[in-house]
């Protein structure tokens, strides 16, 4: 069953609740608009999650799915006929763990709506000039050119230009190269040369010198940026980051990053495991991302003042990344270096991991 078929199972009331929830309204305001209790709103949210199959997703992934996949269908899909309530509102009991999940989603959706990127509106193009006006300008310029050519011919303009150039340009002065072995009447024709000297620099052989750019070479040691130990914060203004935890075994190298938004605004950014996280060792070996994390990406929404772990969905935010340990057990490998590059506000920062082989 695709997501459109799942959406069609929602009742008219559940679609109304979904519409208002995706706009970022709290449950209390949704209940006031629909004249139902907050418990009733949460009961509808439980039915929505069950019918759409979203109960198992992490909070951020569930909020994105509601806004990106199902909210547009509220406008495009026909609304089913809604039966008028004939008695008091009947609220089914909600399990405690489901109600806690629904309560947490209220803040997740509000943060997502606040952090949504601003849409840039392209200004309209200026109107094209009227064809009649453009033709008139072209005709006027053509008339001027024809009149100028006729005047130039009538007054013998070519002879005038030649006369002006003859008076303006200096006549080259020639000098006789003196020869100490010959007198003024040595019987040989003197060598004549212009007094002007070429300005182009040349070598002793007369061939211009050519400068060749050096061939770029990579540095023998990688540029890690600032290097920290486990638990130390890298501070970018009001946004702080640190390597919170790691685990190393024969199956993989796991890392977990924590972020602290100390600012007064919600922070939103996108990242990918392949492009923003790197792992090397003290011998320069670079470790590949595990195939299960190879193409993982996420959109992080960090509310003001909040601390949160950065996890690669859909793995329940357990680890930020997972690397293959191919070179870990080679002789001489004693230290690992985990790097975040162009990650949120980080240009490049690295944390040291001692493996002690």
mmCIF file of C-alpha atoms in Angstrom:
data_model
loop_
_atom_site.group_PDB
_atom_site.id
_atom_site.type_symbol
_atom_site.label_atom_id
_atom_site.label_comp_id
_atom_site.label_asym_id
_atom_site.label_seq_id
_atom_site.Cartn_x
_atom_site.Cartn_y
_atom_site.Cartn_z
ATOM 1 C CA UNK A 1 0.000 0.000 0.000
ATOM 2 C CA UNK A 2 1.482 3.342 -1.035
ATOM 3 C CA UNK A 3 1.228 6.564 0.977
ATOM 4 C CA UNK A 4 -1.754 7.892 -1.049
ATOM 5 C CA UNK A 5 -3.800 4.780 -0.299
ATOM 6 C CA UNK A 6 -2.900 5.053 3.380
ATOM 7 C CA UNK A 7 -3.934 8.709 3.408
ATOM 8 C CA UNK A 8 -7.361 7.853 1.949
ATOM 9 C CA UNK A 9 -8.084 5.746 5.039
ATOM 10 C CA UNK A 10 -8.126 8.892 7.212
ATOM 11 C CA UNK A 11 -11.502 10.316 8.197
ATOM 12 C CA UNK A 12 -12.453 13.919 7.526
ATOM 13 C CA UNK A 13 -11.813 14.841 11.180
ATOM 14 C CA UNK A 14 -8.396 13.162 11.149
ATOM 15 C CA UNK A 15 -7.466 15.116 8.033
ATOM 16 C CA UNK A 16 -8.466 18.359 9.768
ATOM 17 C CA UNK A 17 -6.262 17.482 12.754
ATOM 18 C CA UNK A 18 -3.372 16.555 10.417
ATOM 19 C CA UNK A 19 -3.707 19.847 8.510
ATOM 20 C CA UNK A 20 -3.559 21.994 11.656
ATOM 21 C CA UNK A 21 -0.766 19.900 13.209
ATOM 22 C CA UNK A 22 1.446 20.284 10.109
ATOM 23 C CA UNK A 23 0.968 24.061 10.366
ATOM 24 C CA UNK A 24 2.778 23.882 13.729
ATOM 25 C CA UNK A 25 -0.253 24.528 15.964
ATOM 26 C CA UNK A 26 -0.143 23.075 19.494
ATOM 27 C CA UNK A 27 -2.736 20.464 20.512
ATOM 28 C CA UNK A 28 -4.568 22.952 22.709
ATOM 29 C CA UNK A 29 -5.167 25.386 19.826
ATOM 30 C CA UNK A 30 -6.150 22.538 17.485
ATOM 31 C CA UNK A 31 -8.770 21.446 20.012
ATOM 32 C CA UNK A 32 -10.131 25.012 20.321
ATOM 33 C CA UNK A 33 -10.487 25.353 16.551
ATOM 34 C CA UNK A 34 -12.234 21.995 16.137
ATOM 35 C CA UNK A 35 -14.232 22.236 19.423
ATOM 36 C CA UNK A 36 -12.755 19.030 20.832
ATOM 37 C CA UNK A 37 -10.643 18.305 23.891
ATOM 38 C CA UNK A 38 -6.848 17.978 23.925
ATOM 39 C CA UNK A 39 -7.292 14.269 24.728
ATOM 40 C CA UNK A 40 -9.482 14.008 21.649
ATOM 41 C CA UNK A 41 -6.773 15.612 19.504
ATOM 42 C CA UNK A 42 -4.185 13.134 20.822
ATOM 43 C CA UNK A 43 -6.568 10.254 20.129
ATOM 44 C CA UNK A 44 -6.883 11.403 16.519
ATOM 45 C CA UNK A 45 -3.075 11.679 16.287
ATOM 46 C CA UNK A 46 -2.789 8.070 17.486
ATOM 47 C CA UNK A 47 -5.170 6.935 14.730
ATOM 48 C CA UNK A 48 -3.261 8.998 12.137
ATOM 49 C CA UNK A 49 0.074 7.397 13.064
ATOM 50 C CA UNK A 50 -1.439 3.904 13.049
ATOM 51 C CA UNK A 51 -3.167 4.309 9.669
ATOM 52 C CA UNK A 52 -0.142 5.931 8.001
ATOM 53 C CA UNK A 53 2.344 3.439 9.502
ATOM 54 C CA UNK A 54 4.533 6.099 11.160
ATOM 55 C CA UNK A 55 4.641 4.827 14.735
ATOM 56 C CA UNK A 56 8.064 3.163 14.380
ATOM 57 C CA UNK A 57 9.905 6.208 12.951
ATOM 58 C CA UNK A 58 12.150 8.566 14.979
ATOM 59 C CA UNK A 59 10.483 11.923 15.847
ATOM 60 C CA UNK A 60 12.259 13.985 13.173
ATOM 61 C CA UNK A 61 11.629 11.443 10.428
ATOM 62 C CA UNK A 62 7.950 11.214 11.394
ATOM 63 C CA UNK A 63 7.552 15.014 11.294
ATOM 64 C CA UNK A 64 9.198 15.206 7.850
ATOM 65 C CA UNK A 65 7.012 12.405 6.518
ATOM 66 C CA UNK A 66 3.830 14.142 7.670
ATOM 67 C CA UNK A 67 4.774 17.510 6.103
ATOM 68 C CA UNK A 68 6.423 16.251 2.906
ATOM 69 C CA UNK A 69 4.318 13.191 1.992
ATOM 70 C CA UNK A 70 0.883 13.564 3.565
ATOM 71 C CA UNK A 71 0.174 17.254 4.205
ATOM 72 C CA UNK A 72 0.018 18.142 0.451
ATOM 73 C CA UNK A 73 -2.679 15.448 0.032
ATOM 74 C CA UNK A 74 -5.017 17.343 2.377
ATOM 75 C CA UNK A 75 -5.599 19.868 -0.435
ATOM 76 C CA UNK A 76 -5.386 17.524 -3.437
ATOM 77 C CA UNK A 77 -7.428 14.517 -2.259
ATOM 78 C CA UNK A 78 -11.258 14.765 -2.054
ATOM 79 C CA UNK A 79 -12.563 15.050 1.499
ATOM 80 C CA UNK A 80 -14.712 12.128 2.681
ATOM 81 C CA UNK A 81 -18.204 12.794 4.038
ATOM 82 C CA UNK A 82 -18.044 13.487 7.753
ATOM 83 C CA UNK A 83 -20.823 12.182 9.964
ATOM 84 C CA UNK A 84 -22.259 14.663 12.438
ATOM 85 C CA UNK A 85 -21.578 13.646 16.069
ATOM 86 C CA UNK A 86 -24.781 12.434 17.737
ATOM 87 C CA UNK A 87 -23.525 12.112 21.310
ATOM 88 C CA UNK A 88 -20.707 13.017 23.674
ATOM 89 C CA UNK A 89 -17.125 12.706 22.444
ATOM 90 C CA UNK A 90 -15.792 9.152 22.859
ATOM 91 C CA UNK A 91 -12.051 8.994 23.566
ATOM 92 C CA UNK A 92 -10.254 5.704 23.344
ATOM 93 C CA UNK A 93 -7.559 5.087 25.985
ATOM 94 C CA UNK A 94 -4.072 5.934 24.768
ATOM 95 C CA UNK A 95 -1.121 3.808 25.989
ATOM 96 C CA UNK A 96 1.318 5.797 28.099
ATOM 97 C CA UNK A 97 4.259 5.249 25.745
ATOM 98 C CA UNK A 98 2.182 6.362 22.737
ATOM 99 C CA UNK A 99 0.975 9.489 24.545
ATOM 100 C CA UNK A 100 4.572 10.361 25.475
ATOM 101 C CA UNK A 101 5.542 9.975 21.804
ATOM 102 C CA UNK A 102 2.661 12.206 20.700
ATOM 103 C CA UNK A 103 3.589 14.861 23.288
ATOM 104 C CA UNK A 104 7.206 14.901 22.054
ATOM 105 C CA UNK A 105 6.063 15.262 18.429
ATOM 106 C CA UNK A 106 4.287 18.524 19.262
ATOM 107 C CA UNK A 107 7.660 20.235 19.866
ATOM 108 C CA UNK A 108 9.337 18.466 16.924
ATOM 109 C CA UNK A 109 6.736 19.720 14.435
ATOM 110 C CA UNK A 110 6.801 23.252 15.825
ATOM 111 C CA UNK A 111 10.610 23.340 15.530
ATOM 112 C CA UNK A 112 10.418 22.040 11.962
ATOM 113 C CA UNK A 113 7.930 24.738 10.922
ATOM 114 C CA UNK A 114 10.032 27.496 12.550
ATOM 115 C CA UNK A 115 13.263 26.249 10.943
ATOM 116 C CA UNK A 116 11.819 25.786 7.448
ATOM 117 C CA UNK A 117 14.074 27.526 4.862
ATOM 118 C CA UNK A 118 12.892 30.875 3.519
ATOM 119 C CA UNK A 119 11.580 30.693 -0.040
ATOM 120 C CA UNK A 120 13.273 33.251 -2.297
ATOM 121 C CA UNK A 121 10.870 34.918 -4.690
ATOM 122 C CA UNK A 122 12.380 35.856 -8.038
ATOM 123 C CA UNK A 123 11.411 39.435 -8.997
ATOM 124 C CA UNK A 124 9.417 39.771 -12.227
ATOM 125 C CA UNK A 125 11.329 40.586 -15.393
ATOM 126 C CA UNK A 126 11.052 44.171 -16.658
ATOM 127 C CA UNK A 127 8.643 44.593 -19.567
ATOM 128 C CA UNK A 128 10.106 44.495 -23.042
ATOM 129 C CA UNK A 129 10.224 47.796 -24.961
ATOM 130 C CA UNK A 130 7.340 48.481 -27.275
ATOM 131 C CA UNK A 131 8.119 47.311 -30.849
ATOM 132 C CA UNK A 132 7.140 50.662 -32.346
ATOM 133 C CA UNK A 133 9.562 52.550 -30.051
ATOM 134 C CA UNK A 134 12.433 50.164 -30.769
ATOM 135 C CA UNK A 135 11.870 50.510 -34.541
ATOM 136 C CA UNK A 136 11.838 54.317 -34.246
ATOM 137 C CA UNK A 137 15.209 54.364 -32.411
ATOM 138 C CA UNK A 138 16.767 52.076 -34.991
ATOM 139 C CA UNK A 139 15.489 54.253 -37.839
ATOM 140 C CA UNK A 140 16.871 57.409 -36.203
ATOM 141 C CA UNK A 141 20.341 55.864 -35.760
ATOM 142 C CA UNK A 142 20.334 54.642 -39.389
ATOM 143 C CA UNK A 143 19.480 58.134 -40.657
ATOM 144 C CA UNK A 144 22.365 59.645 -38.651
ATOM 145 C CA UNK A 145 24.824 57.100 -40.077
ATOM 146 C CA UNK A 146 23.711 57.788 -43.660
ATOM 147 C CA UNK A 147 23.931 61.567 -43.153
ATOM 148 C CA UNK A 148 27.407 61.274 -41.603
ATOM 149 C CA UNK A 149 28.668 59.142 -44.505
ATOM 150 C CA UNK A 150 27.310 61.631 -47.064
ATOM 151 C CA UNK A 151 28.980 64.573 -45.301
ATOM 152 C CA UNK A 152 32.247 62.643 -45.058
ATOM 153 C CA UNK A 153 32.235 62.022 -48.835
ATOM 154 C CA UNK A 154 31.137 65.568 -49.789
ATOM 155 C CA UNK A 155 33.894 67.308 -47.801
ATOM 156 C CA UNK A 156 36.615 64.808 -48.850
ATOM 157 C CA UNK A 157 36.923 63.471 -45.327
ATOM 158 C CA UNK A 158 39.622 60.887 -46.190
ATOM 159 C CA UNK A 159 42.089 63.614 -47.222
ATOM 160 C CA UNK A 160 41.300 65.529 -44.028
ATOM 161 C CA UNK A 161 41.991 62.465 -41.870
ATOM 162 C CA UNK A 162 45.291 61.798 -43.653
ATOM 163 C CA UNK A 163 46.369 65.387 -43.094
ATOM 164 C CA UNK A 164 45.544 65.255 -39.396
ATOM 165 C CA UNK A 165 47.434 61.997 -38.926
ATOM 166 C CA UNK A 166 50.461 63.347 -40.820
ATOM 167 C CA UNK A 167 50.655 66.360 -38.480
ATOM 168 C CA UNK A 168 49.938 64.405 -35.307
ATOM 169 C CA UNK A 169 52.395 61.485 -35.680
ATOM 170 C CA UNK A 170 56.131 62.319 -35.198
ATOM 171 C CA UNK A 171 58.545 61.522 -38.010
ATOM 172 C CA UNK A 172 60.962 58.725 -36.956
ATOM 173 C CA UNK A 173 64.468 60.066 -36.415
ATOM 174 C CA UNK A 174 67.299 57.978 -37.793
ATOM 175 C CA UNK A 175 70.778 58.065 -36.370
ATOM 176 C CA UNK A 176 74.068 56.857 -37.764
ATOM 177 C CA UNK A 177 75.831 54.194 -35.799
ATOM 178 C CA UNK A 178 79.382 55.408 -35.236
ATOM 179 C CA UNK A 179 82.257 53.048 -35.907
ATOM 180 C CA UNK A 180 85.553 53.896 -34.215
ATOM 181 C CA UNK A 181 87.483 52.133 -36.957
ATOM 182 C CA UNK A 182 85.977 54.309 -39.722
ATOM 183 C CA UNK A 183 86.048 58.013 -40.298
ATOM 184 C CA UNK A 184 83.182 60.120 -41.432
ATOM 185 C CA UNK A 185 84.103 59.243 -45.001
ATOM 186 C CA UNK A 186 84.921 55.587 -44.510
ATOM 187 C CA UNK A 187 83.353 54.631 -47.804
ATOM 188 C CA UNK A 188 80.736 52.354 -46.278
ATOM 189 C CA UNK A 189 77.037 53.050 -45.941
ATOM 190 C CA UNK A 190 76.177 53.871 -42.339
ATOM 191 C CA UNK A 191 73.909 51.491 -40.403
ATOM 192 C CA UNK A 192 70.551 53.179 -39.724
ATOM 193 C CA UNK A 193 68.220 52.251 -36.820
ATOM 194 C CA UNK A 194 65.233 53.844 -35.162
ATOM 195 C CA UNK A 195 65.835 55.612 -31.864
ATOM 196 C CA UNK A 196 62.917 53.826 -30.198
ATOM 197 C CA UNK A 197 63.843 50.684 -28.191
ATOM 198 C CA UNK A 198 61.546 47.627 -27.861
ATOM 199 C CA UNK A 199 59.999 47.521 -24.416
ATOM 200 C CA UNK A 200 59.545 43.710 -24.243
ATOM 201 C CA UNK A 201 62.053 42.153 -21.874
ATOM 202 C CA UNK A 202 64.207 39.365 -23.278
ATOM 203 C CA UNK A 203 67.053 37.108 -22.239
ATOM 204 C CA UNK A 204 70.602 37.193 -23.571
ATOM 205 C CA UNK A 205 69.553 34.914 -26.427
ATOM 206 C CA UNK A 206 66.635 37.154 -27.376
ATOM 207 C CA UNK A 207 63.939 34.613 -26.392
ATOM 208 C CA UNK A 208 61.305 35.837 -23.869
ATOM 209 C CA UNK A 209 61.570 34.200 -20.438
ATOM 210 C CA UNK A 210 58.682 31.831 -19.648
ATOM 211 C CA UNK A 211 57.529 31.349 -16.041
ATOM 212 C CA UNK A 212 56.146 27.876 -15.249
ATOM 213 C CA UNK A 213 53.837 27.379 -12.234
ATOM 214 C CA UNK A 214 55.131 24.759 -9.784
ATOM 215 C CA UNK A 215 53.332 21.427 -9.756
ATOM 216 C CA UNK A 216 51.040 21.306 -6.667
ATOM 217 C CA UNK A 217 51.842 18.525 -4.187
ATOM 218 C CA UNK A 218 49.720 17.267 -1.331
ATOM 219 C CA UNK A 219 50.950 17.769 2.205
ATOM 220 C CA UNK A 220 52.594 14.672 3.768
ATOM 221 C CA UNK A 221 50.280 15.047 6.782
ATOM 222 C CA UNK A 222 46.523 15.667 6.470
ATOM 223 C CA UNK A 223 45.039 18.933 7.684
ATOM 224 C CA UNK A 224 42.884 17.953 10.643
ATOM 225 C CA UNK A 225 41.961 21.446 11.838
ATOM 226 C CA UNK A 226 41.884 21.877 15.639
ATOM 227 C CA UNK A 227 42.284 18.527 17.438
ATOM 228 C CA UNK A 228 40.399 17.710 20.681
ATOM 229 C CA UNK A 229 40.216 14.821 23.095
ATOM 230 C CA UNK A 230 37.061 12.800 23.818
ATOM 231 C CA UNK A 231 34.431 14.994 25.512
ATOM 232 C CA UNK A 232 36.088 18.334 24.720
ATOM 233 C CA UNK A 233 33.839 20.935 23.065
ATOM 234 C CA UNK A 234 34.615 22.602 19.742
ATOM 235 C CA UNK A 235 32.942 26.031 20.043
ATOM 236 C CA UNK A 236 31.570 27.915 17.033
ATOM 237 C CA UNK A 237 30.009 30.958 18.688
ATOM 238 C CA UNK A 238 26.779 29.770 20.337
ATOM 239 C CA UNK A 239 26.973 26.310 18.713
ATOM 240 C CA UNK A 240 29.160 23.715 20.459
ATOM 241 C CA UNK A 241 30.087 20.220 19.238
ATOM 242 C CA UNK A 242 31.981 17.308 20.784
ATOM 243 C CA UNK A 243 32.746 13.610 20.308
ATOM 244 C CA UNK A 244 30.573 12.232 23.101
ATOM 245 C CA UNK A 245 31.307 8.525 22.782
ATOM 246 C CA UNK A 246 32.893 5.856 20.576
ATOM 247 C CA UNK A 247 33.207 2.080 20.377
ATOM 248 C CA UNK A 248 35.837 -0.031 18.620
ATOM 249 C CA UNK A 249 35.637 -3.763 17.874
ATOM 250 C CA UNK A 250 36.381 -6.242 15.082
ATOM 251 C CA UNK A 251 33.132 -5.358 13.284
ATOM 252 C CA UNK A 252 33.390 -1.592 13.152
ATOM 253 C CA UNK A 253 34.371 1.772 14.622
ATOM 254 C CA UNK A 254 31.361 3.678 15.954
ATOM 255 C CA UNK A 255 31.255 7.397 16.835
ATOM 256 C CA UNK A 256 28.566 9.557 18.457
ATOM 257 C CA UNK A 257 28.558 13.372 18.180
ATOM 258 C CA UNK A 258 26.689 15.687 20.564
ATOM 259 C CA UNK A 259 25.582 19.235 19.712
ATOM 260 C CA UNK A 260 24.652 22.027 22.147
ATOM 261 C CA UNK A 261 22.668 24.970 20.765
ATOM 262 C CA UNK A 262 23.390 27.740 23.282
ATOM 263 C CA UNK A 263 21.735 30.394 21.115
ATOM 264 C CA UNK A 264 18.212 31.802 21.406
ATOM 265 C CA UNK A 265 17.061 30.475 18.028
ATOM 266 C CA UNK A 266 16.286 27.081 16.526
ATOM 267 C CA UNK A 267 19.103 25.753 14.326
ATOM 268 C CA UNK A 268 18.499 23.762 11.134
ATOM 269 C CA UNK A 269 21.140 22.100 8.935
ATOM 270 C CA UNK A 270 21.608 19.155 6.547
ATOM 271 C CA UNK A 271 24.495 16.646 6.609
ATOM 272 C CA UNK A 272 25.609 13.348 5.040
ATOM 273 C CA UNK A 273 27.879 10.600 6.396
ATOM 274 C CA UNK A 274 29.975 10.388 3.208
ATOM 275 C CA UNK A 275 30.552 14.136 2.781
ATOM 276 C CA UNK A 276 30.854 15.517 6.305
ATOM 277 C CA UNK A 277 32.513 12.820 8.492
ATOM 278 C CA UNK A 278 35.979 11.272 8.071
ATOM 279 C CA UNK A 279 38.220 8.851 9.993
ATOM 280 C CA UNK A 280 42.015 8.402 9.637
ATOM 281 C CA UNK A 281 44.741 6.815 11.754
ATOM 282 C CA UNK A 282 48.249 7.847 12.773
ATOM 283 C CA UNK A 283 49.708 6.109 9.681
ATOM 284 C CA UNK A 284 47.526 8.100 7.261
ATOM 285 C CA UNK A 285 45.094 5.275 6.443
ATOM 286 C CA UNK A 286 41.609 6.519 5.630
ATOM 287 C CA UNK A 287 38.652 4.393 6.785
ATOM 288 C CA UNK A 288 35.609 3.860 4.594
ATOM 289 C CA UNK A 289 32.065 4.365 5.857
ATOM 290 C CA UNK A 290 30.249 1.085 6.525
ATOM 291 C CA UNK A 291 27.838 0.129 3.741
ATOM 292 C CA UNK A 292 24.855 0.434 6.089
ATOM 293 C CA UNK A 293 25.749 4.088 6.758
ATOM 294 C CA UNK A 294 27.285 4.879 3.370
ATOM 295 C CA UNK A 295 24.449 6.983 1.950
ATOM 296 C CA UNK A 296 22.775 8.070 5.202
ATOM 297 C CA UNK A 297 21.816 11.718 5.591
ATOM 298 C CA UNK A 298 19.658 13.757 7.925
ATOM 299 C CA UNK A 299 18.132 17.171 8.518
ATOM 300 C CA UNK A 300 18.914 18.266 12.063
ATOM 301 C CA UNK A 301 16.570 20.570 13.979
ATOM 302 C CA UNK A 302 18.065 21.712 17.290
ATOM 303 C CA UNK A 303 15.809 23.955 19.423
ATOM 304 C CA UNK A 304 17.262 26.943 21.263
ATOM 305 C CA UNK A 305 19.191 25.922 24.390
ATOM 306 C CA UNK A 306 18.917 22.192 23.598
ATOM 307 C CA UNK A 307 21.547 19.439 23.679
ATOM 308 C CA UNK A 308 21.070 16.514 21.323
ATOM 309 C CA UNK A 309 22.951 13.631 19.751
ATOM 310 C CA UNK A 310 23.499 13.692 15.997
ATOM 311 C CA UNK A 311 22.399 10.316 14.605
ATOM 312 C CA UNK A 312 22.143 8.854 11.120
ATOM 313 C CA UNK A 313 18.461 7.998 10.612
ATOM 314 C CA UNK A 314 16.832 5.483 10.570
ATOM 315 C CA UNK A 315 19.060 3.912 13.238
ATOM 316 C CA UNK A 316 17.218 5.489 16.203
ATOM 317 C CA UNK A 317 19.938 8.138 16.646
ATOM 318 C CA UNK A 318 22.255 5.537 18.227
ATOM 319 C CA UNK A 319 25.432 6.455 16.308
ATOM 320 C CA UNK A 320 26.539 9.371 14.148
ATOM 321 C CA UNK A 321 28.619 7.144 11.876
ATOM 322 C CA UNK A 322 30.037 3.624 11.532
ATOM 323 C CA UNK A 323 33.369 2.923 9.782
ATOM 324 C CA UNK A 324 34.855 -0.342 8.468
ATOM 325 C CA UNK A 325 37.888 -1.407 10.573
ATOM 326 C CA UNK A 326 39.977 -2.590 7.596
ATOM 327 C CA UNK A 327 43.287 -0.995 8.665
ATOM 328 C CA UNK A 328 42.651 -0.825 12.400
ATOM 329 C CA UNK A 329 44.651 -3.921 13.343
ATOM 330 C CA UNK A 330 47.727 -3.222 11.211
ATOM 331 C CA UNK A 331 51.053 -2.998 13.116
ATOM 332 C CA UNK A 332 51.761 0.506 14.340
ATOM 333 C CA UNK A 333 48.159 1.806 14.362
ATOM 334 C CA UNK A 334 47.800 3.444 17.787
ATOM 335 C CA UNK A 335 45.579 6.495 17.246
ATOM 336 C CA UNK A 336 42.465 7.392 15.281
ATOM 337 C CA UNK A 337 41.352 10.889 14.217
ATOM 338 C CA UNK A 338 37.633 11.550 13.643
ATOM 339 C CA UNK A 339 36.933 14.735 11.631
ATOM 340 C CA UNK A 340 33.787 16.807 11.031
ATOM 341 C CA UNK A 341 34.144 18.921 7.885
ATOM 342 C CA UNK A 342 31.697 21.606 6.690
ATOM 343 C CA UNK A 343 29.261 20.290 9.291
ATOM 344 C CA UNK A 344 26.699 22.954 10.318
ATOM 345 C CA UNK A 345 28.975 25.892 11.322
ATOM 346 C CA UNK A 346 32.143 23.727 11.571
ATOM 347 C CA UNK A 347 34.655 24.213 8.769
ATOM 348 C CA UNK A 348 36.939 21.460 10.112
ATOM 349 C CA UNK A 349 37.460 19.992 13.603
ATOM 350 C CA UNK A 350 38.984 16.670 14.741
ATOM 351 C CA UNK A 351 38.819 14.451 17.832
ATOM 352 C CA UNK A 352 41.566 12.031 18.913
ATOM 353 C CA UNK A 353 40.772 8.375 19.732
ATOM 354 C CA UNK A 354 43.495 6.227 21.294
ATOM 355 C CA UNK A 355 43.348 2.529 20.333
ATOM 356 C CA UNK A 356 46.767 1.585 21.753
ATOM 357 C CA UNK A 357 47.741 -1.268 19.399
#
